[in-house]
Short mmCIF file of C-alpha atoms in Angstrom, two decimals:
data_model
loop_
_atom_site.label_atom_id
_atom_site.label_comp_id
_atom_site.label_asym_id
_atom_site.label_seq_id
_atom_site.Cartn_x
_atom_site.Cartn_y
_atom_site.Cartn_z
CA MET A 5 -14.48 19.87 -16.45
CA PHE A 6 -10.92 21.08 -16.09
CA ASP A 7 -11.25 21.95 -12.40
CA CYS A 8 -10.72 18.27 -11.49
CA PHE A 9 -7.10 18.51 -12.68
CA GLY A 10 -4.42 18.63 -9.98
CA LYS A 11 -4.91 19.21 -6.28
CA ALA A 12 -6.49 22.65 -6.63
CA GLY A 13 -8.35 23.52 -9.83
CA PHE A 14 -8.42 27.16 -10.86
CA ASP A 15 -10.00 26.89 -14.32
CA SER A 16 -13.56 25.56 -14.65
CA GLY A 17 -13.49 24.95 -18.36
CA THR A 18 -11.23 25.31 -21.36
CA LYS A 19 -11.18 24.55 -25.07
CA VAL A 20 -8.81 21.70 -24.22
CA ASP A 21 -11.22 19.99 -21.77
CA GLY A 22 -10.82 16.87 -23.93
CA PHE A 23 -7.44 16.40 -22.28
CA ILE A 24 -9.16 15.13 -19.11
CA PRO A 25 -11.16 12.09 -20.41
CA ARG A 26 -8.09 11.03 -22.40
CA LEU A 27 -5.90 11.31 -19.31
CA ARG A 28 -8.46 9.28 -17.36
CA GLU A 29 -7.96 6.51 -19.94
CA GLY A 30 -4.23 6.67 -19.32
CA LYS A 31 -3.39 8.69 -22.44
CA LEU A 32 -1.19 11.75 -22.13
CA CYS A 33 -2.04 13.98 -25.07
CA ALA A 34 -0.56 17.02 -26.75
CA SER A 35 -2.38 19.25 -29.23
CA ALA A 36 -1.33 19.46 -32.85
CA CYS A 37 -2.50 22.47 -34.84
CA ALA A 38 -4.87 21.23 -37.58
CA SER A 39 -3.39 23.73 -39.99
CA CYS A 40 0.39 23.98 -39.42
CA LYS A 41 0.73 20.77 -37.32
CA HIS A 42 2.61 22.64 -34.57
CA LEU A 43 2.72 20.34 -31.52
CA SER A 44 2.07 21.86 -28.07
CA PHE A 45 2.39 20.56 -24.57
CA PRO A 46 0.71 21.86 -22.50
CA PRO A 47 -2.00 21.51 -25.16
CA ARG A 48 -3.61 24.65 -26.55
CA ALA A 49 -6.59 25.15 -28.82
CA ASP A 50 -5.22 28.34 -30.35
CA CYS A 51 -2.12 28.20 -32.52
CA PRO A 52 0.21 31.16 -31.88
CA LEU A 53 2.11 30.47 -35.10
CA CYS A 54 -0.65 30.35 -37.74
CA LEU A 55 -3.62 31.59 -35.64
CA SER A 56 -5.73 28.51 -36.39
CA ASP A 57 -8.25 27.57 -33.68
CA LYS A 58 -8.60 23.94 -34.83
CA PHE A 59 -6.44 21.17 -33.43
CA ASP A 60 -6.15 17.40 -33.12
CA TRP A 61 -5.15 15.31 -30.12
CA VAL A 62 -1.87 13.41 -30.35
CA VAL A 63 -1.11 10.63 -27.85
CA LEU A 64 2.40 10.97 -26.39
CA THR A 65 4.68 8.20 -25.15
CA GLY A 66 4.98 9.93 -21.77
CA LEU A 67 8.74 9.48 -21.91
CA ALA A 68 10.62 12.53 -20.69
CA THR A 69 13.86 13.88 -19.23
CA VAL A 70 14.13 15.89 -16.00
CA TYR A 71 15.09 19.49 -16.86
CA SER A 72 15.08 20.79 -13.28
CA PHE A 73 13.42 20.07 -9.93
CA THR A 74 12.81 21.48 -6.47
CA SER A 75 11.54 20.37 -3.11
CA VAL A 76 8.88 22.84 -1.96
CA HIS A 77 8.93 23.45 1.79
CA ALA A 78 6.84 26.63 1.92
CA ALA A 79 3.53 25.68 0.30
CA PRO A 80 0.68 27.80 -0.98
CA ALA A 81 -2.88 27.44 0.31
CA VAL A 82 -4.36 23.92 -0.19
CA PHE A 83 -0.90 22.30 -0.43
CA GLU A 84 0.22 22.73 3.19
CA ASP A 85 -0.48 19.06 4.07
CA MET A 86 1.95 17.85 1.38
CA VAL A 87 5.17 19.58 2.43
CA PRO A 88 7.84 18.97 1.52
CA TYR A 89 6.88 17.90 -2.00
CA LEU A 90 9.05 17.30 -5.02
CA LEU A 91 8.17 19.23 -8.16
CA GLY A 92 9.84 18.39 -11.43
CA LEU A 93 10.04 20.00 -14.84
CA ALA A 94 10.32 17.32 -17.49
CA ASP A 95 11.02 17.77 -21.20
CA LEU A 96 8.81 15.37 -23.18
CA ASP A 97 10.49 13.22 -25.83
CA GLU A 98 8.07 14.48 -28.52
CA GLY A 99 8.50 18.15 -27.46
CA GLY A 100 6.94 20.39 -24.84
CA ARG A 101 7.44 20.38 -21.12
CA LEU A 102 5.35 19.55 -18.08
CA MET A 103 5.41 20.18 -14.36
CA ALA A 104 4.47 17.32 -12.06
CA TRP A 105 5.11 15.72 -8.70
CA PHE A 106 7.56 12.86 -8.51
CA ASP A 107 6.47 9.37 -7.52
CA GLU A 108 6.40 9.20 -3.71
CA SER A 109 8.93 6.37 -3.67
CA LEU A 110 11.60 8.81 -4.93
CA ALA A 111 13.64 10.89 -2.48
CA GLU A 112 15.17 14.22 -3.48
CA SER A 113 18.61 12.57 -3.48
CA ASP A 114 17.38 10.01 -6.07
CA ILE A 115 16.55 12.72 -8.57
CA TYR A 116 18.97 14.40 -10.94
CA ILE A 117 18.87 16.65 -13.99
CA GLY A 118 18.91 14.47 -17.11
CA MET A 119 17.14 11.58 -15.35
CA LYS A 120 14.81 9.62 -17.67
CA VAL A 121 11.24 9.56 -16.40
CA ARG A 122 7.81 8.35 -17.47
CA VAL A 123 4.63 10.41 -17.02
CA VAL A 124 1.98 8.30 -15.30
CA VAL A 125 -1.67 9.14 -14.57
CA LYS A 126 -2.58 9.39 -10.91
CA GLU A 127 -6.05 9.49 -9.36
CA LEU A 128 -6.15 11.71 -6.29
CA PHE A 129 -8.30 10.50 -3.42
CA GLU A 130 -8.84 13.90 -1.92
CA PRO A 131 -11.88 15.25 -0.07
CA GLN A 132 -13.05 16.12 -3.57
CA HIS A 133 -13.67 12.99 -5.66
CA ASN A 134 -12.33 12.09 -9.07
CA ARG A 135 -9.40 14.43 -9.05
CA LEU A 136 -6.77 13.56 -11.58
CA ALA A 137 -3.12 14.41 -12.13
CA TYR A 138 0.08 12.97 -13.54
CA ILE A 139 3.32 12.11 -11.77
CA LEU A 140 6.88 11.39 -12.82
CA LYS A 141 8.21 7.85 -12.31
CA ARG A 142 11.73 6.64 -12.90
CA SER A 143 11.87 5.17 -16.40
CA LYS A 144 13.18 1.60 -16.49
CA MET B 28 13.01 61.47 -29.36
CA LYS B 29 12.06 63.97 -26.64
CA ARG B 30 14.29 63.85 -23.61
CA VAL B 31 12.77 63.18 -20.18
CA VAL B 32 14.22 64.76 -17.03
CA VAL B 33 13.85 63.38 -13.50
CA LEU B 34 13.11 66.53 -11.51
CA GLY B 35 12.37 65.01 -8.12
CA VAL B 36 12.47 61.77 -6.15
CA GLY B 37 10.86 60.52 -2.94
CA HIS B 38 10.91 57.24 -1.02
CA SER B 39 9.03 55.99 2.03
CA ARG B 40 10.55 53.68 4.61
CA PHE B 41 10.03 50.07 3.45
CA GLY B 42 8.98 47.33 5.87
CA LYS B 43 5.92 46.07 7.67
CA ARG B 44 4.00 49.33 7.75
CA THR B 45 0.94 48.66 9.89
CA ASP B 46 0.84 52.42 10.50
CA ALA B 47 -0.19 53.41 6.97
CA THR B 48 -2.60 52.56 4.14
CA VAL B 49 -1.46 52.20 0.53
CA GLN B 50 -2.58 55.80 -0.16
CA GLU B 51 -0.74 57.12 2.89
CA LEU B 52 2.44 55.31 1.86
CA ALA B 53 2.09 56.91 -1.58
CA PHE B 54 1.74 60.32 0.04
CA GLU B 55 5.03 59.94 1.95
CA ALA B 56 6.96 59.35 -1.27
CA TYR B 57 4.99 61.91 -3.31
CA ARG B 58 5.36 64.70 -0.74
CA GLU B 59 9.13 64.20 -0.61
CA ALA B 60 9.40 64.10 -4.42
CA VAL B 61 7.36 67.28 -4.92
CA HIS B 62 9.51 69.14 -2.38
CA ASP B 63 12.64 67.71 -3.99
CA ALA B 64 11.51 68.83 -7.47
CA GLN B 65 10.36 72.25 -6.17
CA VAL B 66 7.32 72.19 -8.42
CA ALA B 67 3.76 73.27 -7.66
CA PRO B 68 1.45 70.22 -7.38
CA THR B 69 -1.07 72.10 -9.55
CA ALA B 70 1.43 71.91 -12.43
CA ILE B 71 1.45 68.09 -12.36
CA ASP B 72 -0.72 67.06 -15.31
CA ALA B 73 -0.83 63.24 -14.92
CA LEU B 74 -0.29 60.55 -12.28
CA CYS B 75 0.92 57.07 -13.28
CA VAL B 76 0.50 54.52 -10.49
CA GLY B 77 2.44 51.25 -10.33
CA SER B 78 0.87 48.63 -8.08
CA VAL B 79 -0.36 45.04 -8.07
CA PRO B 80 -4.04 45.30 -7.16
CA GLU B 81 -4.69 41.80 -5.79
CA TYR B 82 -2.76 42.51 -2.57
CA HIS B 83 -5.15 45.27 -1.54
CA ARG B 84 -8.71 45.28 -0.26
CA GLN B 85 -9.04 48.85 -1.58
CA ARG B 86 -10.04 48.58 -5.21
CA SER B 87 -9.41 51.12 -7.98
CA LEU B 88 -5.99 51.94 -6.59
CA ALA B 89 -4.95 54.76 -8.91
CA GLY B 90 -8.15 56.63 -8.11
CA ALA B 91 -7.74 56.04 -4.38
CA ILE B 92 -4.16 57.31 -4.47
CA GLN B 93 -5.06 60.26 -6.70
CA ASP B 94 -7.75 61.25 -4.19
CA HIS B 95 -5.30 61.14 -1.29
CA LEU B 96 -2.64 63.13 -3.16
CA GLY B 97 -5.21 65.76 -4.17
CA LEU B 98 -4.15 65.86 -7.81
CA HIS B 99 -7.57 66.25 -9.44
CA PRO B 100 -8.39 66.91 -12.25
CA ALA B 101 -5.10 65.50 -13.64
CA PRO B 102 -5.82 62.06 -15.13
CA THR B 103 -4.55 58.91 -13.48
CA TRP B 104 -4.34 55.22 -14.32
CA LEU B 105 -2.86 52.00 -12.95
CA CYS B 106 0.10 50.17 -14.48
CA GLU B 107 0.48 46.49 -13.61
CA ALA B 108 3.36 44.20 -14.57
CA ALA B 109 3.75 41.96 -11.48
CA CYS B 110 7.07 42.70 -9.72
CA ALA B 111 7.91 45.20 -12.46
CA SER B 112 4.75 47.31 -12.06
CA GLY B 113 6.76 50.31 -10.84
CA SER B 114 8.91 50.24 -13.96
CA ALA B 115 5.79 49.87 -16.12
CA ALA B 116 4.49 53.07 -14.49
CA ILE B 117 7.79 54.85 -15.23
CA ARG B 118 7.65 53.76 -18.88
CA THR B 119 4.06 54.96 -19.16
CA GLY B 120 5.03 58.32 -17.66
CA VAL B 121 7.99 58.61 -20.01
CA LEU B 122 5.84 57.81 -23.06
CA ALA B 123 3.21 60.31 -21.89
CA ILE B 124 5.87 63.03 -21.90
CA GLN B 125 7.57 61.93 -25.13
CA SER B 126 4.21 61.94 -26.92
CA GLY B 127 3.68 65.55 -25.91
CA ALA B 128 0.40 64.71 -24.20
CA HIS B 129 1.80 65.61 -20.76
CA LYS B 130 4.58 67.89 -19.50
CA LEU B 131 4.98 67.10 -15.81
CA VAL B 132 4.10 63.62 -14.60
CA ALA B 133 4.15 62.09 -11.12
CA VAL B 134 5.01 58.37 -11.13
CA VAL B 135 4.10 56.63 -7.89
CA GLY B 136 4.77 52.99 -7.05
CA SER B 137 2.92 52.02 -3.90
CA GLN B 138 2.14 48.65 -2.37
CA LYS B 139 0.74 47.34 0.92
CA MET B 140 1.38 43.59 1.07
CA THR B 141 1.42 42.66 4.74
CA ASP B 142 -2.33 42.92 5.28
CA LEU B 143 -2.61 39.48 3.65
CA GLY B 144 -1.57 36.29 5.48
CA THR B 145 1.45 34.32 4.25
CA ALA B 146 -0.65 31.43 2.85
CA ASP B 147 -2.82 33.86 0.86
CA ILE B 148 0.33 35.55 -0.40
CA LEU B 149 1.84 32.23 -1.45
CA ALA B 150 -1.36 31.20 -3.24
CA LEU B 151 -1.25 34.50 -5.12
CA MET B 152 2.41 34.11 -5.95
CA GLY B 153 2.01 30.50 -7.09
CA ARG B 154 -0.51 31.77 -9.61
CA VAL B 155 2.04 34.20 -11.05
CA GLY B 156 2.79 31.29 -13.35
CA ASP B 157 0.32 29.21 -15.35
CA ALA B 158 -2.80 28.54 -13.23
CA GLN B 159 -4.00 25.76 -15.52
CA TRP B 160 -0.85 23.61 -15.78
CA GLU B 161 1.46 24.64 -12.91
CA ALA B 162 -0.41 26.06 -9.92
CA VAL B 163 -2.55 22.89 -9.73
CA PHE B 164 0.64 21.11 -8.58
CA GLY B 165 1.44 23.63 -5.85
CA SER B 166 4.04 25.67 -7.70
CA THR B 167 5.30 28.71 -5.80
CA PHE B 168 7.23 31.77 -6.85
CA PRO B 169 10.36 30.73 -4.90
CA GLY B 170 9.82 27.30 -6.49
CA TYR B 171 10.09 28.77 -9.99
CA TYR B 172 13.39 30.47 -9.23
CA ALA B 173 14.57 27.30 -7.49
CA LEU B 174 14.15 25.58 -10.87
CA PHE B 175 16.32 28.30 -12.48
CA ALA B 176 18.92 28.01 -9.69
CA ARG B 177 19.16 24.22 -9.90
CA ARG B 178 19.63 24.38 -13.68
CA HIS B 179 22.18 27.21 -13.43
CA MET B 180 24.15 25.18 -10.89
CA HIS B 181 23.96 22.14 -13.17
CA GLU B 182 25.12 23.91 -16.33
CA PHE B 183 27.70 26.33 -14.91
CA GLY B 184 28.78 24.85 -11.59
CA THR B 185 27.30 27.75 -9.62
CA THR B 186 27.52 26.91 -5.91
CA LEU B 187 25.29 27.45 -2.88
CA GLU B 188 28.06 29.64 -1.40
CA GLN B 189 27.96 31.85 -4.49
CA LEU B 190 24.17 32.17 -4.21
CA GLY B 191 24.66 33.10 -0.53
CA GLU B 192 27.09 35.90 -1.46
CA VAL B 193 24.18 37.86 -2.98
CA PRO B 194 22.15 38.31 0.23
CA VAL B 195 25.35 38.78 2.26
CA LYS B 196 26.26 41.76 0.04
CA ASN B 197 22.75 43.16 -0.05
CA HIS B 198 22.21 42.91 3.71
CA HIS B 199 25.61 44.56 4.19
CA TYR B 200 24.29 47.61 2.33
CA GLY B 201 20.76 47.33 3.70
CA ALA B 202 22.30 47.81 7.16
CA MET B 203 23.54 51.21 5.91
CA ASN B 204 20.18 52.30 4.44
CA PRO B 205 17.69 53.81 6.91
CA LEU B 206 14.82 53.16 4.44
CA ALA B 207 15.49 49.37 4.32
CA MET B 208 13.32 46.71 5.95
CA TYR B 209 16.30 44.65 7.22
CA ARG B 210 19.18 46.56 8.76
CA LYS B 211 21.49 43.81 10.05
CA PRO B 212 24.41 42.22 8.21
CA ILE B 213 24.31 38.43 7.77
CA THR B 214 27.05 35.84 7.24
CA ILE B 215 27.46 33.17 4.59
CA LYS B 216 27.22 30.55 7.33
CA ARG B 217 23.83 31.90 8.36
CA THR B 218 22.53 31.72 4.79
CA MET B 219 23.60 28.06 4.56
CA ILE B 220 21.75 26.91 7.69
CA ALA B 221 18.57 28.92 7.14
CA PRO B 222 15.34 26.95 6.53
CA VAL B 223 14.76 25.62 3.00
CA VAL B 224 12.00 27.47 1.13
CA ALA B 225 12.25 25.55 -2.18
CA SER B 226 15.49 23.64 -2.63
CA PRO B 227 18.18 24.73 -3.37
CA LEU B 228 16.89 28.14 -2.21
CA ARG B 229 16.86 28.89 1.50
CA MET B 230 15.33 31.77 3.41
CA TYR B 231 18.05 34.34 2.70
CA ASP B 232 17.93 33.52 -1.02
CA CYS B 233 14.36 34.88 -1.10
CA CYS B 234 13.04 38.42 -0.74
CA SER B 235 10.30 39.47 1.65
CA ASN B 236 6.92 40.95 1.00
CA ALA B 237 6.85 44.50 2.30
CA ASP B 238 4.93 47.75 2.34
CA GLY B 239 6.25 50.96 0.88
CA ALA B 240 6.17 53.59 -1.84
CA ALA B 241 8.50 55.54 -4.11
CA CYS B 242 7.91 58.48 -6.43
CA LEU B 243 9.52 60.22 -9.41
CA ILE B 244 8.55 63.61 -10.83
CA LEU B 245 9.26 63.52 -14.59
CA ALA B 246 9.28 66.53 -16.89
CA ASP B 247 9.90 67.44 -20.49
CA GLU B 248 12.98 69.60 -21.13
CA THR B 249 11.12 72.91 -21.40
CA THR B 250 9.25 72.37 -18.15
CA ALA B 251 12.47 71.18 -16.51
CA SER B 252 14.43 74.23 -17.58
CA ASN B 253 11.78 76.48 -16.00
CA ALA B 254 12.02 74.60 -12.68
CA VAL B 255 13.98 76.25 -9.91
CA GLY B 256 15.53 73.08 -8.42
CA ALA B 257 19.28 73.21 -7.74
CA HIS B 258 20.03 69.52 -8.27
CA PRO B 259 22.32 68.26 -11.02
CA ARG B 260 20.06 67.41 -13.96
CA ILE B 261 19.33 63.69 -14.35
CA ILE B 262 17.92 62.48 -17.66
CA LEU B 263 16.60 59.15 -18.86
CA HIS B 264 19.32 58.28 -21.34
CA GLY B 265 18.14 54.89 -22.62
CA SER B 266 15.11 52.74 -22.05
CA GLY B 267 14.26 49.17 -23.00
CA ALA B 268 11.32 46.84 -22.40
CA ALA B 269 10.58 43.28 -23.49
CA SER B 270 8.55 40.21 -22.62
CA ALA B 271 9.11 36.46 -22.50
CA SER B 272 6.97 33.49 -21.51
CA MET B 273 5.20 33.73 -18.17
CA SER B 274 5.50 29.96 -17.80
CA VAL B 275 8.56 27.82 -17.07
CA LEU B 276 6.85 25.27 -19.34
CA ARG B 277 7.29 27.50 -22.39
CA ALA B 278 10.38 29.50 -21.38
CA GLY B 279 12.89 27.00 -22.73
CA ASP B 280 16.29 27.73 -21.19
CA LEU B 281 16.10 28.49 -17.45
CA THR B 282 19.64 29.77 -16.93
CA GLY B 283 18.85 33.34 -17.93
CA VAL B 284 16.06 35.73 -18.83
CA PRO B 285 15.89 36.44 -22.59
CA SER B 286 13.57 39.42 -22.13
CA ALA B 287 16.22 41.01 -19.87
CA ARG B 288 18.86 40.59 -22.56
CA GLU B 289 16.52 42.18 -25.13
CA ALA B 290 15.49 45.09 -22.87
CA ALA B 291 19.16 45.70 -22.03
CA ARG B 292 20.14 45.64 -25.70
CA GLN B 293 17.54 48.33 -26.44
CA ALA B 294 18.60 50.50 -23.50
CA TYR B 295 22.35 50.27 -24.24
CA SER B 296 21.72 50.96 -27.92
CA GLN B 297 19.51 53.99 -27.25
CA ALA B 298 22.03 55.40 -24.76
CA GLY B 299 24.99 54.56 -27.00
CA VAL B 300 26.85 52.92 -24.11
CA SER B 301 28.06 49.44 -23.23
CA PRO B 302 27.84 47.49 -19.95
CA LYS B 303 31.36 48.52 -18.89
CA ASP B 304 30.34 52.20 -19.03
CA ILE B 305 27.74 51.81 -16.24
CA HIS B 306 28.93 53.17 -12.87
CA VAL B 307 26.17 51.88 -10.59
CA ALA B 308 23.29 49.44 -11.04
CA GLN B 309 20.08 48.42 -9.36
CA VAL B 310 19.15 44.90 -10.50
CA HIS B 311 16.26 42.64 -9.66
CA ASP B 312 17.32 40.47 -6.71
CA GLY B 313 13.98 38.94 -5.79
CA PHE B 314 16.01 35.78 -5.35
CA SER B 315 19.77 35.28 -5.11
CA ILE B 316 19.80 33.49 -8.47
CA THR B 317 17.91 36.43 -10.05
CA GLU B 318 20.77 38.82 -9.28
CA ILE B 319 23.36 36.33 -10.56
CA MET B 320 21.43 35.93 -13.85
CA ALA B 321 21.02 39.73 -14.04
CA TYR B 322 24.82 40.23 -14.06
CA GLU B 323 24.98 37.87 -17.03
CA ASP B 324 21.90 39.16 -18.89
CA LEU B 325 23.10 42.77 -18.54
CA GLY B 326 26.60 41.89 -19.74
CA PHE B 327 28.40 42.80 -16.49
CA CYS B 328 30.03 39.36 -16.79
CA GLY B 329 29.82 36.46 -19.25
CA ARG B 330 27.12 33.79 -19.40
CA GLY B 331 27.54 31.36 -16.52
CA GLU B 332 30.06 33.59 -14.74
CA GLY B 333 27.61 35.28 -12.34
CA GLY B 334 28.52 33.06 -9.39
CA PRO B 335 32.30 33.68 -9.47
CA PHE B 336 31.55 37.35 -10.30
CA VAL B 337 29.64 38.00 -7.06
CA GLN B 338 32.25 36.03 -5.13
CA SER B 339 34.99 38.29 -6.54
CA ARG B 340 33.28 41.31 -4.89
CA GLN B 341 33.06 43.17 -8.21
CA THR B 342 29.53 44.28 -7.29
CA TYR B 343 30.55 45.88 -3.96
CA LEU B 344 31.54 49.56 -3.71
CA GLY B 345 35.00 49.76 -5.25
CA GLY B 346 34.30 46.88 -7.66
CA SER B 347 33.78 47.10 -11.41
CA ILE B 348 30.00 47.61 -11.12
CA PRO B 349 28.58 48.34 -7.64
CA THR B 350 25.13 46.74 -7.62
CA ASN B 351 22.23 47.12 -5.20
CA VAL B 352 24.30 49.15 -2.78
CA ASP B 353 21.04 50.32 -1.17
CA GLY B 354 20.35 46.75 0.02
CA GLY B 355 18.42 45.70 -3.09
CA ILE B 356 15.05 44.04 -2.95
CA LYS B 357 16.56 41.50 -0.56
CA ALA B 358 17.29 43.84 2.34
CA LYS B 359 15.06 46.81 1.46
CA GLY B 360 12.01 44.56 1.11
CA HIS B 361 9.91 44.07 -2.02
CA PRO B 362 6.65 46.05 -2.06
CA VAL B 363 6.15 44.85 -5.63
CA GLY B 364 4.53 47.93 -7.17
CA ALA B 365 7.05 50.27 -5.52
CA THR B 366 10.21 48.33 -6.36
CA GLY B 367 10.87 49.58 -9.90
CA VAL B 368 10.39 53.21 -8.82
CA SER B 369 12.57 52.61 -5.75
CA MET B 370 15.38 51.41 -8.03
CA ALA B 371 15.15 54.61 -10.06
CA VAL B 372 15.09 56.79 -6.91
CA GLU B 373 18.31 55.15 -5.69
CA ILE B 374 20.03 55.62 -9.04
CA VAL B 375 19.02 59.29 -9.21
CA ARG B 376 20.38 59.86 -5.69
CA GLN B 377 23.62 58.07 -6.62
CA LEU B 378 24.01 60.23 -9.74
CA ARG B 379 23.41 63.37 -7.66
CA GLY B 380 26.00 62.20 -5.10
CA GLU B 381 23.55 62.09 -2.19
CA CYS B 382 24.22 58.58 -0.86
CA GLY B 383 26.72 59.25 1.91
CA ASP B 384 28.72 56.17 2.96
CA ARG B 385 26.99 54.14 0.23
CA GLN B 386 27.99 56.60 -2.50
CA VAL B 387 29.66 55.33 -5.68
CA PRO B 388 32.26 58.08 -6.27
CA ASN B 389 31.51 60.31 -9.29
CA ALA B 390 28.74 58.08 -10.60
CA ALA B 391 27.35 59.64 -13.79
CA LEU B 392 25.67 56.71 -15.52
CA GLY B 393 23.32 54.33 -13.65
CA LEU B 394 21.10 51.42 -14.68
CA THR B 395 17.92 49.85 -13.36
CA HIS B 396 16.77 46.30 -14.23
CA ASN B 397 13.32 45.21 -13.05
CA VAL B 398 11.86 41.74 -13.75
CA GLY B 399 8.21 40.75 -13.40
CA GLY B 400 7.41 37.09 -12.78
CA VAL B 401 9.87 34.69 -14.38
CA GLY B 402 10.67 37.21 -17.12
CA GLN B 403 7.29 37.97 -18.67
CA TYR B 404 7.93 41.68 -18.08
CA VAL B 405 11.40 43.27 -18.07
CA PHE B 406 12.28 46.96 -18.04
CA VAL B 407 15.83 48.32 -18.22
CA ASN B 408 16.48 52.05 -17.85
CA ILE B 409 19.75 53.97 -18.03
CA PHE B 410 19.94 57.36 -16.31
CA ARG B 411 22.68 59.96 -16.85
CA ARG B 412 23.84 63.00 -14.92
CA GLU B 413 24.35 65.93 -17.27
CA SER B 414 27.67 67.67 -16.79
#
């Protein structure tokens, strides 16, 4: 299931596959360890702190702050048609960090470290159907 | 702990080597190192190979190289730690000797990267990070270090000109090194107008894939004292290794490399020296920002001071800590599995006083710092010339 995530999927399945249907419903979720409650984003089934392999999904607000960003001009395979594209690292309000593209309406000069953003689900209408990702929009 | 002596060193020419396979590159470095050490190949009782296998069509690299070097029946195995694979091989060789299992070990770093096309290379390098949560967005290796650079500039006021000073220095010395891939000096102005790779990093901020090999012959003290070589004796004086997250999503602070600070702490402590005692250093300059962070992580300057430090020319010959005066990864080229061994070869030659117009006068204590990925593997070694 997980290979529909992003523009090029590398992992066919994972113990956090449940992330995808939730994202499709517009919910950005982190994992919380069922035992020690440690919150992880990106989500992970296996807790590195207490070694539990049970977890619960926690819906996040999607509110985040830009930690750093770059405009990629030399792309890897599959991404050549997108260059240049803006990649951001955003620290989520509830903890954890994600990498995502910025909303296409934003230019590189609009973006700054510390900028408040919102993580929004985006369907990708690629040659492959039903691909799914998230992007960073300016938070109002 | 048992002391380990570097008896011999060898180094192929780095660059686009369409004339040689990965085994043949290994042979160039190995042959030179064996002659340098003046040991009989039959006395070598293990071969540690550093290489990143996914660049090669030849599989089972250690075996392929062992075959070509003719070292059977000595055992061999592959050590992989991304851009620090060569240093992983050195550490394995050192541990093999310290354990008493082996007495005379050949460490070979060898890599042929230019058989792959650039897009394939970039796809590989994008997946150095997290394939599940990063590579699906088109992350690249230069892109990761661009994120470090942007944050370093934000927190410490590091400038694009300061970043550009790193490749200007390293190309200056690369021009003086016949083994380097790039042998022409560049100017700051040229670095500033070069094409953007991943902003704020431009072409000269980024290293090049390359082909090449380097080799060390390591021995325990008894074996070394029976060797006939006339070189000053070079010993491994301190050694550190550490890991940190492979993902920028879990790495926290992106203005330094915590595993480098930990590996350096171990190496300094074991050697009983401090950063100011080091006479010459080889640090990981895969990107301009990487060298600037290395100065800080190794304690050559304070946190956030790496930009002004390179601008002050303290890392040129004559400065407080001459760094990468062989051209570094930037000008020598970065055949990833060979790089860590190449760093050690340069330091040994500096400590022996063999570096001609690039020589750091009277260098007796030298350091190597080799980073894999965004810090998931770091090895720091300190070598000393015995008086």
